[in-house]
Amino acid sequence: MPTLTAWCYRTPFGARRGELRLRRLQDAEALEVHCAIVVTWVHGAHRPRTAHVHHRVRTELDDPVTLTALARVVLEVATSDAPPAAADAAAGRLRGTGVDSEFLVATARHFVPGCSVLLVMSGRADLDVVRSLVQRGLAAGEVELVRTELAADGVRQMAALLDAPDA
């Protein structure tokens, strides 16, 4: 089953460091990465920018368009006057994918100027290796990890729902 994680950093370029950790996990064959994007919001910019993280093994789930669309949904939650209500509405649209309002609100807290987020859709993982590497960042206080399990067909459902005209 695919997993969606948001590696949230308190600096605009922290997620780029997260990219290096992600590559180390791939090199160690500890994490199967389907797709990843970096969302960076520098001070003074009106909106965050997204960039696809190119990785070594391409899969059919390597769909930066879907993750970028999800990032737009998280941005809508973050910039809403009522984030919990906006997250509930967005989670309703994404029902059945595994993306819930809790994930959206927790991730949206980091969609602010001066922060960055690495959104990672992954599959198989060696949790001992992943936990060890990620916990170093957690212990240093440089990253917060938000995680949700996606439904078996959640990625395809999300792609269809986020491409829908009312999305």
Tab-separated table of C-alpha atoms in Angstrom:
chain	number	residue	atom	x	y	z
A	1	MET	CA	0.000	0.000	0.000
A	2	PRO	CA	1.422	3.441	-0.854
A	3	THR	CA	2.291	5.927	1.865
A	4	LEU	CA	2.196	9.715	1.618
A	5	THR	CA	4.552	11.669	3.847
A	6	ALA	CA	5.205	15.359	4.243
A	7	TRP	CA	8.690	16.151	5.499
A	8	CYS	CA	8.157	19.666	6.875
A	9	TYR	CA	11.044	22.077	7.427
A	10	ARG	CA	11.217	25.485	9.123
A	11	THR	CA	13.513	26.934	6.471
A	12	PRO	CA	12.873	27.549	2.779
A	13	PHE	CA	15.674	25.220	1.722
A	14	GLY	CA	15.332	22.514	4.376
A	15	ALA	CA	13.395	20.273	2.008
A	16	ARG	CA	16.391	20.277	-0.331
A	17	ARG	CA	18.391	18.692	2.515
A	18	GLY	CA	15.528	16.236	2.889
A	19	GLU	CA	16.031	15.350	-0.757
A	20	LEU	CA	19.559	14.211	0.075
A	21	ARG	CA	18.217	12.009	2.881
A	22	LEU	CA	15.640	10.625	0.471
A	23	ARG	CA	18.366	9.741	-2.036
A	24	ARG	CA	20.399	8.009	0.702
A	25	LEU	CA	17.346	5.918	1.591
A	26	GLN	CA	16.929	4.975	-2.067
A	27	ASP	CA	20.636	4.159	-2.427
A	28	ALA	CA	20.378	1.872	0.610
A	29	GLU	CA	17.265	0.313	-0.975
A	30	ALA	CA	15.437	1.160	2.246
A	31	LEU	CA	12.651	3.123	0.576
A	32	GLU	CA	10.806	2.685	-2.706
A	33	VAL	CA	9.973	6.203	-3.890
A	34	HIS	CA	7.104	6.479	-6.347
A	35	CYS	CA	7.095	10.259	-6.609
A	36	ALA	CA	8.332	13.286	-4.691
A	37	ILE	CA	8.108	17.051	-4.984
A	38	VAL	CA	9.667	19.909	-3.056
A	39	VAL	CA	7.425	22.821	-2.077
A	40	THR	CA	9.456	25.924	-1.202
A	41	TRP	CA	8.047	29.222	0.020
A	42	VAL	CA	10.710	31.896	0.384
A	43	HIS	CA	10.091	35.110	2.294
A	44	GLY	CA	8.702	37.825	0.038
A	45	ALA	CA	7.132	35.425	-2.468
A	46	HIS	CA	3.363	35.480	-2.913
A	47	ARG	CA	3.088	31.724	-3.345
A	48	PRO	CA	5.237	28.633	-2.871
A	49	ARG	CA	7.045	26.989	-5.783
A	50	THR	CA	7.067	23.286	-6.505
A	51	ALA	CA	9.727	21.151	-8.154
A	52	HIS	CA	9.684	17.476	-9.071
A	53	VAL	CA	12.357	15.413	-7.361
A	54	HIS	CA	13.933	13.229	-10.023
A	55	HIS	CA	14.790	9.823	-8.649
A	56	ARG	CA	16.591	6.784	-9.903
A	57	VAL	CA	13.749	4.336	-10.467
A	58	ARG	CA	10.681	5.522	-12.330
A	59	THR	CA	7.391	3.845	-11.556
A	60	GLU	CA	3.912	4.142	-13.006
A	61	LEU	CA	3.031	6.171	-9.889
A	62	ASP	CA	5.682	8.811	-10.632
A	63	ASP	CA	3.133	11.551	-11.171
A	64	PRO	CA	4.355	14.990	-10.074
A	65	VAL	CA	1.174	16.534	-11.508
A	66	THR	CA	-0.943	14.740	-8.897
A	67	LEU	CA	1.379	15.687	-6.024
A	68	THR	CA	1.483	19.293	-7.272
A	69	ALA	CA	-2.333	19.343	-7.392
A	70	LEU	CA	-2.377	17.974	-3.845
A	71	ALA	CA	0.062	20.735	-2.823
A	72	ARG	CA	-2.438	23.280	-4.237
A	73	VAL	CA	-5.155	21.713	-2.066
A	74	VAL	CA	-2.896	21.991	0.993
A	75	LEU	CA	-2.169	25.622	0.071
A	76	GLU	CA	-5.926	26.315	-0.089
A	77	VAL	CA	-6.245	24.892	3.424
A	78	ALA	CA	-3.248	26.907	4.645
A	79	THR	CA	-4.521	30.206	3.274
A	80	SER	CA	-8.144	29.686	4.270
A	81	ASP	CA	-9.783	31.823	6.951
A	82	ALA	CA	-10.949	28.541	8.532
A	83	PRO	CA	-8.302	25.839	7.859
A	84	PRO	CA	-10.122	22.998	9.665
A	85	ALA	CA	-13.302	23.604	7.647
A	86	ALA	CA	-11.317	23.903	4.412
A	87	ALA	CA	-9.494	20.659	5.270
A	88	ASP	CA	-12.795	18.890	5.959
A	89	ALA	CA	-14.150	20.027	2.578
A	90	ALA	CA	-10.973	18.966	0.765
A	91	ALA	CA	-10.899	15.601	2.569
A	92	GLY	CA	-14.503	15.108	1.493
A	93	ARG	CA	-13.459	15.606	-2.130
A	94	LEU	CA	-10.589	13.144	-1.601
A	95	ARG	CA	-12.706	10.541	0.217
A	96	GLY	CA	-11.456	7.031	-0.358
A	97	THR	CA	-7.859	8.021	-1.146
A	98	GLY	CA	-6.463	7.942	2.386
A	99	VAL	CA	-5.825	11.698	2.524
A	100	ASP	CA	-7.810	12.982	5.488
A	101	SER	CA	-8.376	16.387	7.076
A	102	GLU	CA	-5.854	15.645	9.838
A	103	PHE	CA	-3.081	15.147	7.265
A	104	LEU	CA	-4.138	18.280	5.375
A	105	VAL	CA	-4.235	20.518	8.479
A	106	ALA	CA	-0.928	19.198	9.853
A	107	THR	CA	0.806	19.734	6.508
A	108	ALA	CA	-0.861	23.112	5.872
A	109	ARG	CA	0.734	24.510	9.051
A	110	HIS	CA	4.028	24.385	7.135
A	111	PHE	CA	2.766	26.062	3.959
A	112	VAL	CA	3.912	29.518	5.061
A	113	PRO	CA	6.644	31.878	3.882
A	114	GLY	CA	10.037	30.790	5.146
A	115	CYS	CA	9.236	27.064	5.191
A	116	SER	CA	9.513	24.114	2.833
A	117	VAL	CA	7.939	20.679	2.494
A	118	LEU	CA	9.066	17.510	0.766
A	119	LEU	CA	5.977	15.519	-0.289
A	120	VAL	CA	6.865	11.865	-0.850
A	121	MET	CA	4.692	9.079	-2.193
A	122	SER	CA	6.394	5.804	-1.384
A	123	GLY	CA	5.908	2.072	-1.336
A	124	ARG	CA	8.020	-0.619	0.271
A	125	ALA	CA	10.153	0.601	3.171
A	126	ASP	CA	12.714	-0.838	5.571
A	127	LEU	CA	11.283	0.926	8.603
A	128	ASP	CA	14.377	0.373	10.763
A	129	VAL	CA	16.635	2.194	8.293
A	130	VAL	CA	14.066	4.881	7.444
A	131	ARG	CA	13.243	5.528	11.098
A	132	SER	CA	16.935	5.824	12.006
A	133	LEU	CA	17.680	8.375	9.298
A	134	VAL	CA	14.513	10.417	9.789
A	135	GLN	CA	14.801	10.415	13.581
A	136	ARG	CA	18.181	12.150	13.344
A	137	GLY	CA	16.409	15.057	11.655
A	138	LEU	CA	13.540	14.892	14.138
A	139	ALA	CA	15.939	14.907	17.108
A	140	ALA	CA	17.733	17.929	15.700
A	141	GLY	CA	14.362	19.684	15.416
A	142	GLU	CA	14.870	20.406	11.750
A	143	VAL	CA	12.017	18.319	10.358
A	144	GLU	CA	8.479	17.333	11.304
A	145	LEU	CA	7.052	14.249	9.628
A	146	VAL	CA	3.352	13.978	8.711
A	147	ARG	CA	2.261	10.588	7.361
A	148	THR	CA	-0.814	8.838	6.005
A	149	GLU	CA	-1.433	5.461	4.423
A	150	LEU	CA	-3.090	5.746	1.035
A	151	ALA	CA	-5.748	3.346	-0.149
A	152	ALA	CA	-4.502	0.614	-2.479
A	153	ASP	CA	-5.784	2.586	-5.482
A	154	GLY	CA	-5.554	5.951	-3.689
A	155	VAL	CA	-2.984	7.488	-6.020
A	156	ARG	CA	-5.102	6.853	-9.121
A	157	GLN	CA	-8.245	8.006	-7.303
A	158	MET	CA	-6.470	11.170	-6.185
A	159	ALA	CA	-5.301	11.855	-9.732
A	160	ALA	CA	-8.846	11.479	-11.058
A	161	LEU	CA	-10.401	13.566	-8.271
A	162	LEU	CA	-7.855	16.370	-8.490
A	163	ASP	CA	-8.255	16.515	-12.274
A	164	ALA	CA	-12.047	16.768	-11.931
A	165	PRO	CA	-13.486	20.115	-13.051
A	166	ASP	CA	-14.825	20.970	-9.583
A	167	ALA	CA	-11.532	20.165	-7.818
